[in-house]
Coordinates of C-alpha atoms and ligand atoms in Angstrom, one line a residue:
M55 CA -13.9 -6.6 21.8
K56 CA -13.9 -3.1 20.3
E57 CA -13.2 -0.2 22.5
E58 CA -12.8 3.6 22.1
V59 CA -9.3 4.8 22.4
K60 CA -8.9 6.6 25.7
I61 CA -5.2 6.0 26.0
N62 CA -3.0 8.9 24.9
I63 CA 0.1 7.3 23.4
T64 CA 3.2 9.1 24.7
E65 CA 6.7 9.1 23.2
K66 CA 7.5 6.6 25.9
E67 CA 5.3 4.0 24.1
S68 CA 8.1 2.8 21.8
Q69 CA 10.4 2.4 24.9
R70 CA 7.7 0.3 26.6
Q71 CA 7.4 -1.9 23.5
L72 CA 11.1 -2.4 23.4
R73 CA 11.0 -3.8 26.9
F74 CA 8.4 -6.4 25.8
I75 CA 10.7 -7.2 22.8
E76 CA 13.7 -7.8 25.1
H77 CA 11.6 -10.0 27.4
L78 CA 10.4 -12.1 24.5
R79 CA 13.8 -12.4 23.1
D80 CA 15.0 -14.0 26.3
Y81 CA 12.0 -16.3 26.3
Y82 CA 12.5 -17.3 22.6
T83 CA 16.2 -17.8 22.9
E84 CA 15.6 -20.3 25.6
K85 CA 12.9 -22.0 23.5
S86 CA 15.2 -22.2 20.5
E87 CA 17.9 -23.8 22.6
E88 CA 15.4 -26.3 24.0
L89 CA 14.2 -27.2 20.5
Q90 CA 17.7 -27.0 19.0
R91 CA 16.5 -25.1 16.0
P92 CA 15.9 -21.4 15.1
L93 CA 12.3 -20.2 15.6
T94 CA 10.7 -19.0 12.4
C95 CA 8.1 -16.5 11.3
H96 CA 6.1 -15.9 8.1
I97 CA 4.1 -12.8 7.1
A98 CA 1.4 -13.0 4.4
T99 CA 0.6 -9.5 3.2
F100 CA -2.7 -8.8 1.4
G101 CA -3.7 -5.5 -0.2
C102 CA -2.0 -2.1 -0.7
Q103 CA 1.4 -0.5 -0.2
M104 CA 0.3 0.7 3.2
N105 CA -0.1 -2.9 4.3
A106 CA 3.3 -3.8 2.7
R107 CA 4.9 -1.0 4.8
D108 CA 3.1 -2.2 8.0
S109 CA 4.4 -5.7 7.3
E110 CA 8.0 -4.3 7.3
K111 CA 7.3 -3.0 10.8
I112 CA 5.8 -6.3 11.9
L113 CA 8.9 -8.1 10.6
G114 CA 11.1 -5.6 12.4
T115 CA 9.5 -6.5 15.7
L116 CA 9.5 -10.3 15.0
E117 CA 13.2 -10.3 14.0
Q118 CA 14.1 -8.4 17.1
I119 CA 12.3 -10.9 19.2
G120 CA 14.5 -13.6 17.5
F121 CA 12.3 -15.1 14.7
K122 CA 13.9 -15.8 11.4
E123 CA 11.7 -15.1 8.4
V124 CA 10.9 -18.0 6.1
D125 CA 9.0 -18.4 2.9
T126 CA 6.6 -21.1 4.1
E127 CA 3.6 -21.1 6.4
E128 CA 5.2 -24.0 8.3
A129 CA 6.6 -21.6 10.8
D130 CA 6.4 -20.9 14.5
F131 CA 4.7 -17.5 14.1
V132 CA 2.4 -16.9 11.1
I133 CA 0.7 -13.6 10.7
Y134 CA -1.8 -12.5 8.0
N135 CA -1.8 -8.7 7.4
T136 CA -5.3 -8.5 5.8
C137 CA -7.1 -6.3 3.4
T138 CA -10.9 -5.7 3.1
V139 CA -11.2 -3.2 0.3
R140 CA -13.0 -5.7 -1.9
E141 CA -14.8 -8.9 -0.8
N142 CA -12.5 -11.3 -2.6
A143 CA -9.6 -10.2 -0.4
N144 CA -11.6 -11.4 2.6
L145 CA -12.5 -14.7 1.0
K146 CA -8.8 -15.4 0.3
V147 CA -8.0 -15.0 4.0
Y148 CA -10.7 -17.4 5.2
G149 CA -9.6 -20.0 2.6
R150 CA -6.0 -19.9 3.8
L151 CA -6.9 -20.1 7.4
G152 CA -8.3 -23.6 7.0
H153 CA -4.9 -24.7 5.8
L154 CA -3.2 -23.0 8.8
S155 CA -5.2 -25.0 11.3
Q156 CA -3.8 -28.2 9.9
L157 CA -0.2 -26.9 10.2
K158 CA -0.9 -25.9 13.8
K159 CA -1.9 -29.4 14.7
K160 CA 1.6 -30.5 13.6
N161 CA 3.5 -27.8 15.5
P162 CA 2.4 -27.1 19.1
H163 CA 4.6 -24.0 19.3
M164 CA 2.9 -22.3 16.4
L165 CA 1.2 -19.0 17.0
I166 CA -1.3 -17.6 14.5
A167 CA -2.0 -13.8 14.4
L168 CA -4.3 -11.8 12.2
C169 CA -4.1 -8.0 11.7
G170 CA -4.9 -5.3 9.2
C171 CA -8.0 -3.8 7.8
M172 CA -10.3 -6.8 7.8
M173 CA -9.9 -7.1 11.6
Q174 CA -11.4 -3.6 12.1
E175 CA -14.8 -5.1 11.1
D176 CA -16.9 -6.4 14.0
A177 CA -18.5 -9.1 11.8
V178 CA -15.1 -10.5 10.9
V179 CA -13.8 -10.7 14.4
D180 CA -17.1 -12.4 15.5
K181 CA -16.7 -15.0 12.8
I182 CA -13.1 -15.8 13.7
K183 CA -14.0 -16.0 17.4
K184 CA -16.7 -18.5 16.5
S185 CA -15.3 -20.6 13.7
Y186 CA -11.5 -20.2 13.8
R187 CA -10.8 -20.8 17.5
F188 CA -7.2 -21.8 16.8
V189 CA -6.2 -18.1 16.0
D190 CA -4.1 -16.8 18.9
I191 CA -3.9 -13.0 18.4
I192 CA -6.1 -10.5 16.6
F193 CA -5.3 -6.8 16.3
G194 CA -6.1 -4.0 14.0
T195 CA -4.6 -1.2 11.9
H196 CA -4.1 1.3 14.8
N197 CA -2.0 -0.7 17.2
I198 CA 0.6 -2.6 15.1
F199 CA 3.2 -1.1 17.4
K200 CA 1.8 -3.3 20.3
L201 CA 2.7 -6.6 18.6
A202 CA 5.3 -7.6 21.2
E203 CA 3.0 -6.8 24.0
L204 CA 0.2 -8.9 22.5
I205 CA 2.5 -11.9 22.0
Q206 CA 3.5 -11.6 25.6
A207 CA -0.2 -11.4 26.6
R208 CA -0.9 -14.6 24.6
L209 CA 2.0 -16.5 26.3
D210 CA 0.7 -15.4 29.7
S211 CA -2.9 -16.5 29.0
K212 CA -4.3 -19.4 27.2
D213 CA -7.1 -17.4 25.5
M214 CA -7.3 -15.7 22.1
I215 CA -6.0 -12.1 22.5
I216 CA -8.2 -9.6 20.7
D217 CA -7.2 -5.9 20.7
I218 CA -8.9 -3.7 18.2
W219 CA -9.0 0.1 18.4
K220 CA -11.6 2.1 16.7
D221 CA -9.2 5.0 15.9
A222 CA -5.9 6.3 16.9
T223 CA -5.1 9.8 17.9
E224 CA -1.3 9.8 17.8
I225 CA 1.5 8.2 15.9
V226 CA 4.2 6.0 17.5
E227 CA 7.6 6.8 16.0
D228 CA 10.9 4.8 16.2
L229 CA 9.8 1.2 16.2
P230 CA 11.9 -1.4 14.6
S231 CA 11.3 -2.1 10.9
E232 CA 12.9 -4.5 8.5
R233 CA 13.0 -3.2 4.9
K234 CA 12.4 -5.5 2.0
Y235 CA 14.8 -3.6 -0.3
K236 CA 18.1 -2.0 0.6
F237 CA 17.9 0.7 -2.1
K238 CA 14.2 1.8 -2.0
A239 CA 11.7 2.3 0.8
G240 CA 8.2 3.3 1.5
V241 CA 7.7 6.1 4.0
N242 CA 4.3 6.8 5.6
I243 CA 3.5 10.5 5.6
M244 CA 0.0 10.1 6.9
F245 CA -2.5 7.6 8.0
G246 CA -6.3 7.2 7.5
C247 CA -8.7 8.9 5.2
N248 CA -11.4 11.5 5.7
N249 CA -13.0 11.3 2.2
F250 CA -15.7 8.7 2.7
C251 CA -16.2 7.8 -1.0
T252 CA -19.5 6.0 -0.8
Y253 CA -18.2 2.6 -2.0
C254 CA -15.1 2.6 0.2
I255 CA -14.5 0.9 3.5
V256 CA -11.1 2.4 4.1
P257 CA -12.2 5.4 6.3
Y258 CA -14.0 3.0 8.6
V259 CA -11.0 0.6 9.0
R260 CA -8.1 3.0 8.8
G261 CA -9.7 5.9 10.8
R262 CA -9.4 9.7 10.4
E263 CA -6.5 11.4 8.6
R264 CA -3.4 11.9 10.7
S265 CA -0.2 13.4 9.3
R266 CA 3.2 12.7 10.6
N267 CA 5.3 15.7 11.6
P268 CA 7.6 16.9 8.7
E269 CA 10.6 16.7 11.0
D270 CA 10.0 13.0 11.7
I271 CA 9.5 12.3 8.0
I272 CA 12.7 14.1 7.0
K273 CA 14.7 12.4 9.7
E274 CA 13.4 9.0 8.6
I275 CA 14.3 9.7 4.9
K276 CA 17.8 11.0 5.9
D277 CA 18.4 7.9 7.9
L278 CA 17.3 5.7 5.0
V279 CA 19.6 7.6 2.6
A280 CA 22.5 7.1 5.0
D281 CA 21.6 3.5 4.9
G282 CA 21.8 3.3 1.1
V283 CA 18.3 4.1 0.0
V284 CA 18.1 6.2 -3.3
E285 CA 14.3 6.0 -4.0
I286 CA 11.5 6.6 -1.6
M287 CA 7.7 6.2 -2.0
L288 CA 5.7 8.6 0.2
L289 CA 2.6 6.7 1.3
G290 CA -0.8 8.0 2.4
Q291 CA -4.5 7.3 1.3
N292 CA -4.6 10.9 0.1
V293 CA -1.2 12.5 0.1
N294 CA -2.6 15.7 -1.3
S295 CA -4.3 16.6 1.9
Y296 CA -1.0 16.1 3.9
G297 CA -0.4 18.4 6.7
K298 CA -3.9 20.0 7.1
N299 CA -4.2 18.7 10.7
L300 CA -0.7 19.5 11.9
E301 CA -0.2 22.0 14.7
E302 CA 1.7 24.1 12.1
P303 CA -0.1 23.2 8.9
M304 CA 2.0 22.4 5.9
T305 CA 1.1 21.4 2.3
F306 CA 2.2 18.3 0.5
A307 CA 4.0 20.5 -2.0
G308 CA 5.8 22.2 0.9
L309 CA 6.8 18.8 2.2
L310 CA 8.1 17.7 -1.2
R311 CA 10.2 20.8 -1.5
E312 CA 11.8 20.0 1.9
I313 CA 12.4 16.4 0.8
E314 CA 14.0 17.6 -2.5
K315 CA 16.8 19.1 -0.5
I316 CA 18.0 15.8 1.0
D317 CA 21.4 15.1 -0.4
G318 CA 21.9 11.6 -1.7
L319 CA 18.2 11.0 -2.3
E320 CA 17.7 10.4 -6.1
R321 CA 14.1 9.6 -6.6
V322 CA 10.8 10.4 -5.0
R323 CA 7.4 8.8 -5.7
F324 CA 4.1 9.2 -3.9
M325 CA 0.8 7.4 -3.7
T326 CA -2.2 8.1 -3.7
S327 CA -3.3 11.4 -5.0
H328 CA -7.0 12.4 -4.8
P329 CA -7.8 14.6 -7.8
K330 CA -10.0 16.9 -5.7
D331 CA -7.0 18.0 -3.6
L332 CA -4.2 18.2 -6.3
S333 CA -3.1 21.8 -6.2
D334 CA -1.3 23.9 -8.8
D335 CA 1.4 24.3 -6.2
L336 CA 2.0 20.6 -6.3
I337 CA 2.1 20.6 -10.1
D338 CA 4.8 23.4 -9.8
A339 CA 6.7 21.4 -7.2
M340 CA 6.7 18.4 -9.5
K341 CA 7.7 20.5 -12.5
D342 CA 10.6 22.1 -10.6
S343 CA 11.8 18.9 -9.1
K344 CA 14.9 16.9 -10.2
K345 CA 13.9 14.0 -8.0
I346 CA 10.1 13.5 -8.3
C347 CA 9.5 10.7 -10.8
T348 CA 7.5 11.3 -14.0
H349 CA 4.6 9.1 -12.8
L350 CA 1.4 10.1 -11.2
H351 CA -1.3 7.7 -10.0
L352 CA -4.5 9.7 -10.2
P353 CA -7.6 7.5 -9.5
V354 CA -10.6 8.6 -11.5
Q355 CA -13.0 5.8 -10.4
S356 CA -15.6 6.8 -13.0
G357 CA -15.9 9.1 -16.0
S358 CA -19.5 10.0 -15.4
S359 CA -20.1 13.2 -13.4
R360 CA -23.4 11.8 -12.3
I361 CA -21.8 8.7 -10.8
L362 CA -18.8 10.7 -9.4
K363 CA -21.3 12.8 -7.4
I364 CA -23.0 9.7 -6.0
M365 CA -19.5 8.3 -5.2
N366 CA -18.8 11.5 -3.2
R367 CA -15.6 12.2 -5.2
H368 CA -16.0 16.0 -5.3
Y369 CA -15.0 16.5 -8.9
T370 CA -16.7 16.2 -12.3
K371 CA -15.5 14.6 -15.5
E372 CA -14.7 18.1 -16.8
Q373 CA -12.7 19.1 -13.7
Y374 CA -10.7 15.9 -13.9
L375 CA -9.9 16.3 -17.6
N376 CA -9.0 19.9 -17.0
L377 CA -6.6 18.8 -14.1
V378 CA -5.0 16.3 -16.4
D379 CA -4.5 19.0 -19.1
R380 CA -2.8 21.2 -16.5
I381 CA -0.5 18.4 -15.4
K382 CA 0.4 17.4 -19.0
N383 CA 1.1 21.0 -20.0
A384 CA 3.4 21.4 -17.0
I385 CA 5.1 18.0 -17.3
P386 CA 4.8 16.7 -20.9
N387 CA 6.5 13.4 -20.3
I388 CA 4.3 12.5 -17.3
S389 CA 3.0 9.0 -17.2
L390 CA -0.5 8.7 -15.7
T391 CA -2.1 5.7 -14.2
T392 CA -5.5 5.3 -12.5
D393 CA -8.0 3.2 -10.6
I394 CA -11.4 2.6 -12.2
I395 CA -14.5 0.9 -10.8
V396 CA -17.2 -0.6 -13.0
G397 CA -20.7 -1.6 -11.9
F398 CA -21.1 1.0 -9.2
P399 CA -24.8 1.0 -8.2
G400 CA -27.0 2.7 -10.8
E401 CA -24.2 2.9 -13.4
T402 CA -25.9 3.0 -16.8
E403 CA -24.5 2.2 -20.2
E404 CA -24.2 6.0 -20.8
D405 CA -22.3 6.4 -17.6
F406 CA -19.9 3.6 -18.6
L407 CA -19.4 5.2 -22.0
E408 CA -18.3 8.4 -20.2
T409 CA -15.6 6.3 -18.4
L410 CA -14.4 4.9 -21.7
D411 CA -14.3 8.5 -23.0
V412 CA -12.1 9.6 -20.1
I413 CA -9.7 6.7 -20.8
R414 CA -9.4 7.7 -24.4
K415 CA -8.9 11.4 -23.6
V416 CA -6.4 10.9 -20.8
R417 CA -4.5 8.0 -22.3
Y418 CA -3.3 6.2 -19.2
E419 CA -0.1 4.2 -19.2
S420 CA -2.0 1.6 -17.2
A421 CA -5.0 1.3 -15.1
F422 CA -6.1 -0.8 -12.2
T423 CA -9.7 -1.9 -13.0
F424 CA -12.1 -3.2 -10.4
V425 CA -15.5 -4.6 -10.4
Y426 CA -17.6 -2.8 -7.8
S427 CA -17.6 -4.8 -4.6
K428 CA -20.4 -4.3 -2.0
R429 CA -18.8 -3.4 1.4
T430 CA -21.2 -3.7 4.3
G431 CA -21.4 -0.5 6.3
T432 CA -20.7 1.8 3.3
P433 CA -23.5 4.0 1.9
A434 CA -23.2 2.4 -1.6
A435 CA -24.0 -1.0 -0.1
N436 CA -27.6 0.2 0.6
M437 CA -28.1 1.8 -2.8
E438 CA -30.9 0.0 -4.6
E439 CA -29.9 -0.3 -8.2
Q440 CA -27.0 -2.8 -7.9
V441 CA -25.9 -3.6 -11.5
D442 CA -26.6 -7.0 -12.9
D443 CA -23.5 -9.3 -12.8
E444 CA -23.5 -10.1 -16.5
V445 CA -23.7 -6.4 -17.5
V446 CA -20.8 -5.7 -15.1
K447 CA -18.7 -8.5 -16.6
D448 CA -19.3 -7.2 -20.1
R449 CA -18.4 -3.6 -19.1
F450 CA -15.3 -4.9 -17.3
N451 CA -14.0 -6.7 -20.4
R452 CA -14.7 -3.7 -22.7
L453 CA -12.9 -1.5 -20.2
L454 CA -9.9 -3.8 -20.0
K455 CA -9.7 -3.9 -23.8
E456 CA -9.7 -0.1 -24.1
V457 CA -7.0 0.3 -21.4
K458 CA -4.8 -2.3 -23.1
I459 CA -5.1 -0.7 -26.5
I460 CA -4.0 2.7 -25.2
S461 CA -1.2 1.4 -23.0
S462 CA 0.3 -0.6 -25.8
E463 CA 0.2 2.5 -28.0
L464 CA 1.9 4.5 -25.3
T465 CA 4.6 2.2 -23.9
G466 CA 6.8 2.2 -26.9
R467 CA 7.1 6.0 -27.2
E468 CA 10.5 6.2 -25.5
T469 CA 12.1 3.5 -27.7
G470 CA 15.5 4.6 -28.8
T471 CA 16.1 7.1 -25.9
V472 CA 18.6 6.8 -23.1
Q473 CA 17.0 6.8 -19.7
K474 CA 18.0 6.6 -16.0
V475 CA 17.1 3.2 -14.5
L476 CA 17.2 2.1 -10.9
V477 CA 18.3 -1.6 -11.0
E478 CA 16.1 -3.6 -8.7
G479 CA 17.3 -7.2 -9.1
I480 CA 18.3 -10.1 -11.3
N481 CA 15.7 -10.9 -13.9
E482 CA 13.5 -13.8 -12.8
Q483 CA 13.5 -15.6 -16.1
D484 CA 17.1 -15.0 -17.3
S485 CA 19.9 -14.7 -14.7
E486 CA 22.1 -12.9 -17.3
L487 CA 19.7 -10.0 -17.2
V488 CA 18.9 -7.4 -14.6
T489 CA 15.5 -5.7 -14.1
G490 CA 15.3 -2.0 -13.4
R491 CA 12.6 0.7 -13.2
L492 CA 12.3 3.9 -15.2
S493 CA 11.3 7.2 -13.6
N494 CA 7.8 6.6 -15.2
N495 CA 7.6 3.3 -13.4
L496 CA 7.9 1.0 -16.4
L497 CA 10.4 -2.0 -16.2
V498 CA 13.5 -2.5 -18.3
H499 CA 15.4 -5.7 -18.7
F500 CA 19.1 -5.5 -19.8
K501 CA 22.4 -7.4 -19.6
G502 CA 24.0 -6.9 -16.2
S503 CA 24.9 -8.6 -12.9
T504 CA 24.3 -8.3 -9.1
E505 CA 26.7 -5.5 -8.5
L506 CA 24.4 -3.2 -10.4
I507 CA 21.5 -3.7 -7.9
G508 CA 20.5 -0.5 -6.2
R509 CA 22.4 1.7 -8.6
I510 CA 21.0 4.2 -11.1
V511 CA 22.5 3.6 -14.5
N512 CA 21.9 4.9 -18.1
V513 CA 20.1 2.5 -20.3
K514 CA 19.2 2.7 -24.0
L515 CA 15.7 1.5 -24.5
V516 CA 16.1 -0.8 -27.5
E517 CA 12.8 -2.5 -27.9
C518 CA 9.4 -2.2 -26.4
K519 CA 7.7 -5.5 -25.5
G520 CA 4.3 -4.2 -24.6
F521 CA 4.5 -3.5 -20.9
Y522 CA 8.3 -3.4 -20.6
Y523 CA 11.4 -2.6 -22.5
I524 CA 14.5 -4.5 -23.4
G525 CA 17.5 -2.2 -23.1
E526 CA 21.3 -1.9 -23.2
M527 CA 23.3 -0.3 -20.5
V528 CA 25.2 2.7 -21.8
E529 CA 27.4 3.7 -18.9
A530 CA 27.2 3.7 -15.1
Q531 CA 26.2 7.0 -13.5
Ligands
LIG672 N1 -15.3 -2.0 -4.9 C1 -14.4 -2.0 -5.9 N2 -13.3 -1.3 -5.9 C2 -13.0 -0.6 -4.8 N3 -12.0 0.3 -4.5 C3 -12.2 0.8 -3.3 N4 -13.4 0.3 -2.8 C4 -13.9 -0.5 -3.7 C5 -15.1 -1.3 -3.8 N5 -16.0 -1.3 -2.8 C6 -10.9 0.5 -5.4 C7 -10.8 2.0 -5.7 C8 -9.6 2.5 -5.0 C9 -8.7 1.2 -5.0 C10 -7.6 1.2 -4.0 O1 -9.6 0.2 -4.8 O2 -10.6 2.1 -7.1 O3 -8.9 3.6 -5.6
LIG673 FE1 -11.3 5.1 -0.1 FE2 -11.9 7.4 -1.2 FE3 -10.4 7.4 1.0 FE4 -9.4 6.5 -1.3 S1 -10.0 8.6 -0.9 S2 -9.2 5.5 0.7 S3 -11.2 5.5 -2.3 S4 -12.5 6.8 0.8

């Protein structure tokens, strides 16, 4: 059931939700005593960093209710936070749901919930209502904060609970959230997207752009730093248009300058930057900053001005290359990454060669390469000249080859230098090694132990192994 949002969410909303959480905690404490075991939850997250951040909020609520997170889907509460940006993300969800229904037959206490971008599509919800009757709760991207209330509603009724909002007008602050890492965190600065690139479903499922107030963002970051966080990733579909719709408008560069002043914060990253809105002021803010990392993700999508126009990207190949020049001139050691789509409707061999040309000219450290996926409801889905599968496959392979050649040429360029590295964890293959991240986002493995996790240390990059370095710690900072 889709409905327009008429409710104005007040600051009291988080208080209201906390009451549902408390009520559920009493209910589940009793259940756990009855069953003589802890109640468990499992969250499967599909898609982007926004979803990863939303999952932390979901886990925060579930843990406050009393669920203990487990690694397996044999849990009392299983939730899929879905993605719909490309069709194969949807197919994965349907595939795994079949398996969940078997698990539910074995555990009568099990609740299954679905949320995220896929649920914002009418056709998906219809299909689940019809063919996946064992699902208990469905909600969307705009009302994650209502999770406790929806669980309560499910316990009070025996029916599937469906609550999808078409859009949201306000942002609910101060809800519980459980962070995955102690030393780094994602911070939403805005939600939604107004760009309507013609291939993309995001504006339809994440709604219009809404920026958080700078005071709320700064307070969240200060609290995180007080809690041991040294690196933050500012999240938004298009961070460069941050602040345009605030009562007192503010630019993204302005926000970054405020964040720069936070004592104890060491590193700032952000994602994603739309090239059309990347200002000279932002380049200056990056250049002047001691905290903003030397990595910029700048999705190009296509190198052909003709295709870019049909994609509704609002820049030409030349404008993009000129922007890259300005960035590289200001910040010579910047590491650039990108997103590229091949096989957009009407893409010719000539258009594709323009994309290869951009890759050679920009020289990306790495690139996420996607085969165009037709998303129902987007303008591109109705464009006639869909490209033949074989042609797309061939272009995709040629693209990948080019990206690999360039990134392997680039990654070794800092061999021999000493760099600051944030240690993220013990190496998965060799427990004598730790794995850390350079400012430019590349990984380094070097000898070390658990007490280094979360610290920034100086590491000499001894050898480049393609996409990562082997290093040696020089001294702790
Ligand atoms: N098909 C293929 N790739 C897509 N992306 C978004 N929509 C589609 C689609 N329909 C890619 C874009 C975007 C990234 C997050 O996903 O490259 O930058
Ligand atoms: Fe999709 Fe374009 Fe918005 Fe990115 S900027 S989320 S590609 S519509």
